[in-house]
Amino acid sequence: MARKTDLASTPPGVGAADRRGRPAVAEHEPAVPLPPTVFVLFGGSGDLARRMVLPAFFELAQRGMLPEEWRLVGAGRRDLSHEDFRAHVHDALTEFGPSPDDGPWEEFSKRLRFAGGGFDKSDPGSLLEVLGEARDELGAGPQYVHYLAVPPSTFAPITEGLVQHGFAAGARVVYEKPYGTTPESFRELDNLVLSLLDEDQVFRIDHFLGKEGTQDLHVLRFVNELFSQVWSREHVRRVEIDVPEELDVADRAEFYDATGAALDMLVTHLFQVAAEVAIEPPASLTPTDLQAARESVLASFRPLDPARDVVLGQFEGYRDLDGVADDSTTDTFVAARLWVDTDRWRDVPFLLRTGKRMARSAQRVSLWLRTPEGPVDVMPDHGNVVSLSLSGSGSLDICLVTKKPGPDLVLAPARTTLDLKHVPGGTPLPPYVSLLHDVLTGDRSLFTTSDGLAGAWAAFAPLQERPPRVHPYEPDSWGPAEAGALAGPDGWLLEQRAADEA
Ligand code: BG6
């Protein structure tokens, strides 16, 4: 199956639209028309749906990337009328965009429905009735997509309910994170899901994999000799995956206090991005080969050594937030040194870091290159670094050691940045838009598999078994000093660059 990494099959509508001077929001013509689809959004009136899923769905409508015929049914415990739900979606779009005023709101809103009263094996609430109506409107045999934007405790009962009430056969089911909160709960949930659904019906979403910059990790490297040649321990001395966030957690303190940075970000987003960096060349860039390559390398992640390789932190003032326990030891920061035991990466540290209330916000993957053998053995600090920003539409940043222009032979680092949104004819998609579209087309390359997640949980398990002490750090800082030591004398790239610029 062709997917967006099959460069020769870029859909005609997107590039052509720009050349004809139409607005950035342009018609997209799918290579194969999508079947009539009923999209059931569990947690339809919840926070995640409001911030992420509904705006992404509307953006797909704006870009002409939805099937010709579709219905979106919000499902939840509350008893909202269809009209109330439309007003809710309108508010969500007004707050989180794209604005409903930019169209096609009228057309879009007519296809929204709501089914209240909850949903599980014994009680389907009003969902059966509403889905029956949607099916009558669309004709026989629509494609069902069930999107579970709900707390993980309800993944199992909803999945059982889908089977019990006859909506599972042939359906695609999307599970938000966290898909399990311990190795055991992951295994229990996954066993249940796979006893009821086939693996290829299951879409475990990790939105970092949908980022344009992340997708470029498996494109740049396999289509450019410049990168494919250096992508190994012979040429790379360390890999850094650094996602500091200025963000607070006040608006979701209760969830966060029960979760923490390591669960929220490390075993999920950062491990998946590390796998994207570490993969062996897949047989092809088809969804199956790409997914298999990324997920198989997770099995080579060495289980973390919490005492030696992990630093946890909590920003000062965190315990004063409403919803946070006064004696909370939840981590709002984690830095880890991960080892990938493959021939390609043996002994190259993968430094992973993320935290809340930090000095900067960034999402950066950096490969520090070794000094080539030859006449020069002392190089400027952090000189040769290939780095990708995953924020927004992504950018590639290359820092090379050059001759400092002038009379003397002095070495100095010089940087250039390629903004990926400027690739001619490109229309970058936000990650949720990209991944929702993949669900609609049945493309699983950017979704995690059962085996892949098992590898991630196995590497993460020691941290839950033997968590190290949580160090305090000042808000707006780079985290606890101990994390600096983890990076060694080179320090963390973002921090070094910030210091250079100061
Ligand atoms: C979410 C985490 O999955 O990703 C948040 O729960 C984090 O804590 C967010 O802030 C980062 O996402 P984004 O959209 O900034 O890439």
XYZ file of C-alpha atoms and ligand atoms in Angstrom:
518
model
C 0.000 0.000 0.000
C 1.308 3.452 -0.825
C 1.421 5.979 1.993
C 2.674 9.483 2.342
C 6.276 8.335 2.406
C 5.824 6.996 -1.111
C 7.042 10.212 -2.690
C 5.981 9.288 -6.184
C 2.359 9.042 -5.118
C 1.859 12.450 -3.513
C -1.863 13.153 -4.030
C -2.372 15.652 -6.844
C -4.769 17.977 -5.044
C -2.342 19.280 -2.477
C 0.556 20.674 -4.503
C -1.650 21.739 -7.403
C -3.773 23.797 -5.082
C -0.886 26.054 -4.148
C 0.281 26.496 -7.724
C -3.164 27.716 -8.689
C -3.004 30.212 -5.885
C -5.850 28.754 -3.878
C -5.759 29.213 -0.101
C -3.569 26.964 2.019
C -6.682 25.032 3.016
C -7.152 23.160 -0.216
C -9.055 20.255 -1.626
C -7.361 16.931 -1.237
C -8.231 14.084 -3.529
C -7.494 10.699 -1.968
C -5.823 8.158 -4.238
C -8.624 5.714 -3.373
C -12.026 7.147 -2.345
C -12.723 6.490 1.311
C -15.869 4.498 2.136
C -18.784 6.051 4.051
C -17.578 6.241 7.628
C -19.151 6.478 11.057
C -16.658 7.986 13.473
C -17.632 7.346 17.091
C -15.799 9.613 19.501
C -15.996 8.177 23.016
C -15.304 10.972 25.488
C -16.828 13.274 22.847
C -17.551 16.053 25.324
C -14.277 15.595 27.230
C -11.085 17.627 27.320
C -8.976 15.644 24.867
C -11.741 15.625 22.272
C -12.192 19.366 22.694
C -8.517 20.262 22.415
C -7.255 17.732 19.922
C -9.621 15.332 18.208
C -12.500 17.626 17.209
C -10.198 20.376 15.859
C -8.235 17.753 13.905
C -11.426 16.279 12.482
C -12.634 19.711 11.403
C -9.279 20.454 9.795
C -9.605 17.241 7.776
C -12.999 18.507 6.591
C -11.475 21.851 5.633
C -8.748 20.159 3.665
C -11.183 17.862 1.881
C -9.571 14.802 3.466
C -12.694 13.172 4.931
C -14.738 10.533 3.128
C -17.502 11.882 0.925
C -20.078 10.529 3.397
C -19.502 10.460 7.113
C -21.122 11.000 10.501
C -19.340 11.857 13.737
C -21.113 10.573 16.834
C -19.874 11.959 20.127
C -20.494 9.483 22.950
C -20.375 10.090 26.675
C -22.137 9.815 29.984
C -23.808 13.214 29.770
C -27.157 13.495 28.021
C -26.466 16.143 25.410
C -28.866 16.714 22.538
C -27.418 16.700 19.012
C -27.838 20.477 19.021
C -26.018 20.852 22.354
C -23.173 18.770 20.977
C -22.957 20.938 17.853
C -22.732 24.015 20.077
C -20.028 22.256 22.119
C -18.028 21.451 18.984
C -18.435 25.026 17.762
C -17.031 26.302 21.071
C -14.169 23.814 20.936
C -13.205 24.951 17.446
C -13.505 28.605 18.380
C -11.143 28.046 21.305
C -8.675 25.596 19.820
C -9.096 26.219 16.085
C -9.348 26.042 13.181
C -12.120 28.594 13.447
C -15.564 27.390 12.344
C -15.948 30.785 10.612
C -13.361 29.641 8.086
C -15.871 27.015 6.909
C -17.283 24.559 6.079
C -19.121 24.707 9.429
C -22.710 24.449 8.128
C -22.023 21.299 6.127
C -19.860 19.883 8.893
C -22.236 20.473 11.778
C -25.141 18.719 10.038
C -23.225 15.474 10.333
C -22.610 15.660 14.079
C -24.636 13.535 16.489
C -24.427 12.755 20.202
C -25.246 9.603 22.142
C -25.395 9.920 25.931
C -26.004 7.615 28.870
C -22.579 5.912 28.892
C -21.633 2.722 27.119
C -20.464 -0.704 28.204
C -21.256 -4.376 27.802
C -24.511 -4.342 29.738
C -25.744 -0.848 28.898
C -25.230 0.751 25.492
C -26.894 4.031 26.522
C -28.388 5.684 23.451
C -25.469 4.725 21.190
C -27.204 1.769 19.524
C -30.090 3.928 18.472
C -27.936 6.815 17.218
C -25.611 4.478 15.316
C -28.657 2.761 13.798
C -29.838 6.119 12.469
C -26.387 6.985 11.143
C -26.211 3.644 9.366
C -29.617 4.194 7.799
C -28.492 7.601 6.573
C -25.233 6.318 5.075
C -26.484 3.067 3.580
C -25.292 -0.457 4.226
C -21.894 -1.381 5.580
C -20.182 1.867 6.626
C -16.640 1.744 7.971
C -16.717 2.208 11.747
C -13.951 4.049 13.545
C -14.225 4.056 17.345
C -11.945 6.612 18.959
C -11.438 6.138 22.710
C -10.572 9.599 24.033
C -11.438 8.407 27.543
C -9.592 7.523 30.773
C -7.722 4.215 30.397
C -9.891 2.549 33.042
C -12.742 2.556 30.509
C -10.770 1.088 27.563
C -11.680 -2.482 28.530
C -15.443 -2.018 29.183
C -15.889 0.015 25.999
C -14.037 -2.574 23.916
C -16.202 -5.326 25.420
C -19.294 -3.250 24.715
C -18.323 -2.806 21.054
C -18.149 -6.571 20.660
C -21.288 -7.257 22.660
C -23.372 -4.788 20.691
C -22.075 -5.816 17.279
C -19.901 -2.805 16.377
C -16.482 -4.422 16.451
C -16.386 -6.574 13.313
C -14.272 -4.800 10.685
C -14.086 -1.633 12.815
C -10.921 0.321 13.590
C -10.463 1.159 17.247
C -8.166 3.970 18.359
C -6.731 3.932 21.895
C -5.300 7.089 23.381
C -2.380 6.970 25.760
C -1.686 5.794 28.394
C -2.236 2.297 27.041
C -1.429 0.688 30.396
C 0.299 2.336 33.327
C 2.544 -0.566 34.377
C 3.945 -3.541 32.447
C 1.242 -5.675 34.090
C -1.694 -3.386 33.330
C -0.415 -2.972 29.760
C -0.300 -6.750 29.337
C -3.733 -7.251 30.893
C -5.357 -4.601 28.692
C -3.578 -5.778 25.583
C -4.547 -9.414 26.147
C -8.157 -8.394 26.507
C -8.072 -6.158 23.419
C -6.399 -8.831 21.300
C -8.864 -11.465 22.482
C -11.646 -9.320 21.021
C -10.021 -7.562 18.044
C -7.399 -8.374 15.441
C -4.121 -6.484 15.800
C -4.737 -4.723 12.486
C -7.972 -3.227 13.862
C -6.077 -1.655 16.763
C -4.605 1.845 16.466
C -2.614 2.789 19.594
C -1.944 6.459 19.083
C 1.226 8.323 20.048
C 0.980 11.777 18.551
C 4.763 12.317 18.538
C 4.943 9.763 15.725
C 2.567 11.912 13.674
C 4.791 14.989 13.795
C 6.217 16.029 10.454
C 9.700 16.241 11.995
C 9.491 12.710 13.432
C 8.385 11.333 10.082
C 11.414 12.962 8.522
C 13.644 10.856 10.752
C 12.806 7.838 8.621
C 12.826 9.761 5.365
C 15.940 11.957 5.490
C 18.024 9.070 6.629
C 16.967 6.542 4.026
C 16.972 8.826 1.003
C 20.120 10.892 1.582
C 23.588 9.427 1.492
C 24.725 12.350 3.641
C 22.687 10.996 6.545
C 22.518 7.279 5.843
C 26.320 7.061 6.008
C 26.706 8.687 9.397
C 23.782 7.013 11.156
C 25.718 4.624 13.396
C 28.109 4.337 16.307
C 31.131 4.790 14.015
C 30.096 8.389 13.367
C 27.676 9.374 16.122
C 28.936 9.714 19.660
C 25.640 10.512 21.322
C 21.972 11.025 20.583
C 19.912 13.563 22.470
C 16.111 13.682 22.568
C 15.269 16.776 24.519
C 11.693 17.959 25.136
C 11.735 20.665 27.825
C 8.393 22.421 28.321
C 7.694 25.813 29.861
C 4.146 24.556 30.376
C 2.565 24.272 33.805
C 0.236 21.444 34.823
C -2.223 23.520 36.878
C -5.144 22.838 34.512
C -4.796 19.071 34.853
C -3.007 18.718 38.162
C -5.043 15.769 39.393
C -4.329 13.634 36.326
C -0.716 14.729 36.318
C -0.102 13.972 39.982
C -1.224 10.394 39.413
C 0.959 10.096 36.314
C 4.223 12.072 36.330
C 6.702 12.912 33.605
C 8.211 9.455 33.135
C 4.848 7.797 32.452
C 3.382 10.731 30.582
C 6.323 11.299 28.239
C 9.244 8.863 28.594
C 7.805 5.380 28.096
C 5.575 6.849 25.380
C 6.731 9.776 23.237
C 10.465 9.799 23.963
C 10.908 6.039 23.626
C 9.028 6.060 20.321
C 11.178 8.895 18.991
C 14.304 7.057 20.186
C 13.090 4.032 18.238
C 12.623 6.213 15.154
C 16.263 7.286 15.440
C 17.563 3.797 16.131
C 15.705 1.724 13.517
C 17.490 -0.509 11.078
C 16.700 0.211 7.419
C 13.269 -1.289 6.728
C 12.822 -3.461 3.641
C 10.727 -0.638 2.150
C 8.844 2.429 3.317
C 5.480 0.650 3.218
C 3.416 0.850 6.427
C 4.088 -2.744 7.438
C 7.847 -2.580 6.940
C 8.207 0.804 8.577
C 6.140 -0.140 11.574
C 7.975 -3.439 11.978
C 11.393 -1.764 11.823
C 10.539 0.889 14.397
C 8.841 -1.466 16.773
C 11.421 -4.229 16.636
C 14.227 -1.952 17.824
C 12.284 -1.275 21.026
C 13.082 -4.848 22.025
C 16.789 -3.860 21.984
C 16.376 -1.048 24.514
C 18.368 -2.120 27.560
C 16.224 -1.996 30.736
C 16.936 1.327 32.445
C 19.302 1.348 35.393
C 17.482 3.852 37.637
C 20.368 4.373 40.060
C 22.943 5.136 37.357
C 20.997 6.358 34.382
C 17.860 8.200 35.536
C 17.330 11.560 37.244
C 13.861 12.563 38.422
C 12.862 16.062 39.461
C 9.919 18.066 40.752
C 9.645 21.830 40.280
C 9.428 23.921 43.416
C 5.856 25.048 44.081
C 4.324 21.971 42.400
C 2.871 20.737 45.687
C 1.000 24.027 46.145
C -1.127 23.410 43.050
C -4.796 22.554 43.571
C -5.238 18.841 43.006
C -1.650 17.953 44.014
C -1.010 16.125 47.296
C 0.968 18.156 49.859
C 3.558 15.394 50.122
C 3.522 14.419 46.442
C 6.678 12.792 45.121
C 5.440 12.818 41.524
C 8.150 13.579 38.980
C 7.592 16.629 36.800
C 10.995 16.077 35.193
C 12.872 13.057 33.959
C 16.253 12.650 32.317
C 17.450 9.208 31.288
C 20.471 7.679 29.621
C 19.184 4.889 27.447
C 21.327 2.234 25.777
C 20.242 0.562 22.558
C 21.854 -2.848 22.323
C 22.168 -3.241 18.571
C 25.404 -3.473 16.589
C 24.624 -0.076 15.134
C 24.203 1.739 18.461
C 26.083 -0.256 21.096
C 27.713 2.091 23.667
C 26.215 5.257 22.202
C 24.215 7.005 24.940
C 20.701 8.122 24.038
C 20.051 11.039 26.384
C 16.356 11.671 26.883
C 14.962 14.590 28.857
C 11.627 16.268 29.447
C 9.999 18.310 32.184
C 7.422 20.922 33.027
C 8.121 24.546 34.039
C 11.512 24.492 32.393
C 13.545 27.365 30.981
C 12.530 26.828 27.335
C 10.105 24.850 25.249
C 11.629 22.741 22.515
C 11.374 19.276 20.959
C 14.746 18.431 19.595
C 16.493 15.282 18.376
C 20.238 15.774 17.990
C 22.991 13.492 16.789
C 26.446 14.575 17.940
C 29.007 13.494 15.372
C 32.472 12.228 16.206
C 35.616 14.092 15.222
C 36.949 12.560 12.016
C 40.322 10.909 12.225
C 42.961 13.178 10.697
C 44.920 16.312 11.391
C 42.479 17.920 13.849
C 41.833 16.525 17.264
C 40.561 19.539 19.169
C 37.233 20.812 17.928
C 35.018 23.708 18.970
C 32.403 22.643 21.540
C 29.222 21.048 20.180
C 30.459 21.682 16.657
C 29.269 18.905 14.396
C 25.646 18.213 15.237
C 22.711 17.169 13.056
C 19.503 18.139 14.748
C 15.784 17.987 13.998
C 13.182 20.096 15.700
C 9.879 18.242 16.068
C 7.915 21.340 17.047
C 5.343 22.702 14.621
C 6.046 21.618 11.071
C 9.573 20.626 11.982
C 12.973 21.858 10.895
C 16.386 20.422 10.204
C 19.325 22.153 11.750
C 22.874 21.349 10.779
C 25.829 22.655 12.692
C 29.210 22.199 11.011
C 32.707 23.129 11.999
C 34.057 25.564 9.422
C 36.916 27.977 9.048
C 36.086 31.210 10.758
C 36.352 33.764 7.940
C 39.400 35.924 8.474
C 43.172 35.923 8.219
C 43.865 32.971 10.537
C 42.962 29.323 10.384
C 40.516 29.249 13.258
C 37.760 26.643 13.561
C 34.241 27.743 14.419
C 30.794 26.126 14.342
C 28.323 27.487 11.768
C 24.629 26.618 11.629
C 21.944 26.510 9.016
C 18.275 25.606 9.337
C 15.922 24.113 6.790
C 12.329 24.810 7.694
C 10.384 21.759 6.558
C 7.240 23.725 5.863
C 9.090 25.420 3.031
C 9.513 22.223 1.063
C 7.909 23.166 -2.275
C 4.280 22.089 -2.642
C 4.123 20.884 0.972
C 1.110 21.310 3.223
C 2.278 20.272 6.694
C -0.308 18.513 8.808
C -0.527 18.824 12.592
C 0.086 15.411 14.193
C -3.493 14.636 15.160
C -4.710 15.568 11.678
C -2.090 13.353 10.105
C -2.815 10.393 12.378
C -6.602 10.677 12.106
C -6.238 10.631 8.359
C -4.095 7.505 8.654
C -6.845 5.840 10.692
C -9.404 6.703 8.024
C -7.218 5.262 5.289
C -6.157 2.274 7.417
C -2.444 3.189 7.377
C -0.852 1.793 10.551
C 2.773 2.800 9.969
C 2.754 5.503 12.643
C 0.885 3.515 15.299
C 2.457 1.385 17.979
C 2.127 -2.380 17.997
C 1.596 -4.764 20.838
C 5.129 -6.170 20.540
C 6.697 -2.734 20.301
C 4.967 -1.540 23.448
C 5.991 -4.703 25.265
C 9.621 -3.769 24.492
C 9.088 -0.219 25.752
C 7.516 -1.464 28.995
C 10.307 -3.970 29.567
C 12.928 -1.207 29.305
C 10.892 1.101 31.556
C 9.960 -1.461 34.255
C 13.045 -1.036 36.516
C 12.259 2.656 36.907
C 8.848 1.827 38.370
C 10.308 -0.932 40.531
C 13.191 1.132 41.931
C 12.472 4.831 41.377
C 15.374 7.078 42.383
C 14.819 10.046 44.664
C 13.069 13.054 43.187
C 15.241 16.189 43.194
C 13.703 19.657 43.489
C 14.398 22.210 40.759
C 13.619 25.849 40.304
C 10.796 26.754 37.934
C 12.107 28.228 34.663
C 15.376 26.340 35.016
C 16.876 23.382 33.122
C 15.943 20.947 35.889
C 18.021 19.477 38.719
C 21.797 19.794 38.513
C 22.079 15.987 38.659
C 20.627 15.845 35.146
C 23.508 18.005 33.935
C 25.929 15.413 35.263
C 24.084 12.703 33.327
C 24.952 14.497 30.081
C 28.649 14.609 30.991
C 31.098 17.426 30.206
C 29.393 18.282 26.884
C 26.204 19.231 28.705
C 22.788 19.315 27.016
C 22.816 20.935 23.601
C 19.904 23.328 24.153
C 21.388 24.505 27.400
C 24.824 25.025 25.879
C 23.379 26.960 22.976
C 21.258 29.096 25.292
C 24.396 29.867 27.285
C 26.322 30.727 24.081
C 23.552 33.097 23.027
C 23.269 34.789 26.433
C 1.009 14.954 25.842
C 1.429 14.982 27.280
O 0.845 13.634 25.411
O 1.988 15.608 25.042
C 1.665 16.417 27.723
O 0.409 14.393 28.079
C 2.637 17.117 26.804
O 2.134 16.457 29.058
C 2.165 16.972 25.373
O 2.700 18.485 27.177
C 3.155 17.590 24.389
O 2.502 17.620 23.170
P 2.773 18.661 22.012
O 1.471 18.779 21.319
O 3.265 19.918 22.637
O 3.773 18.026 21.133
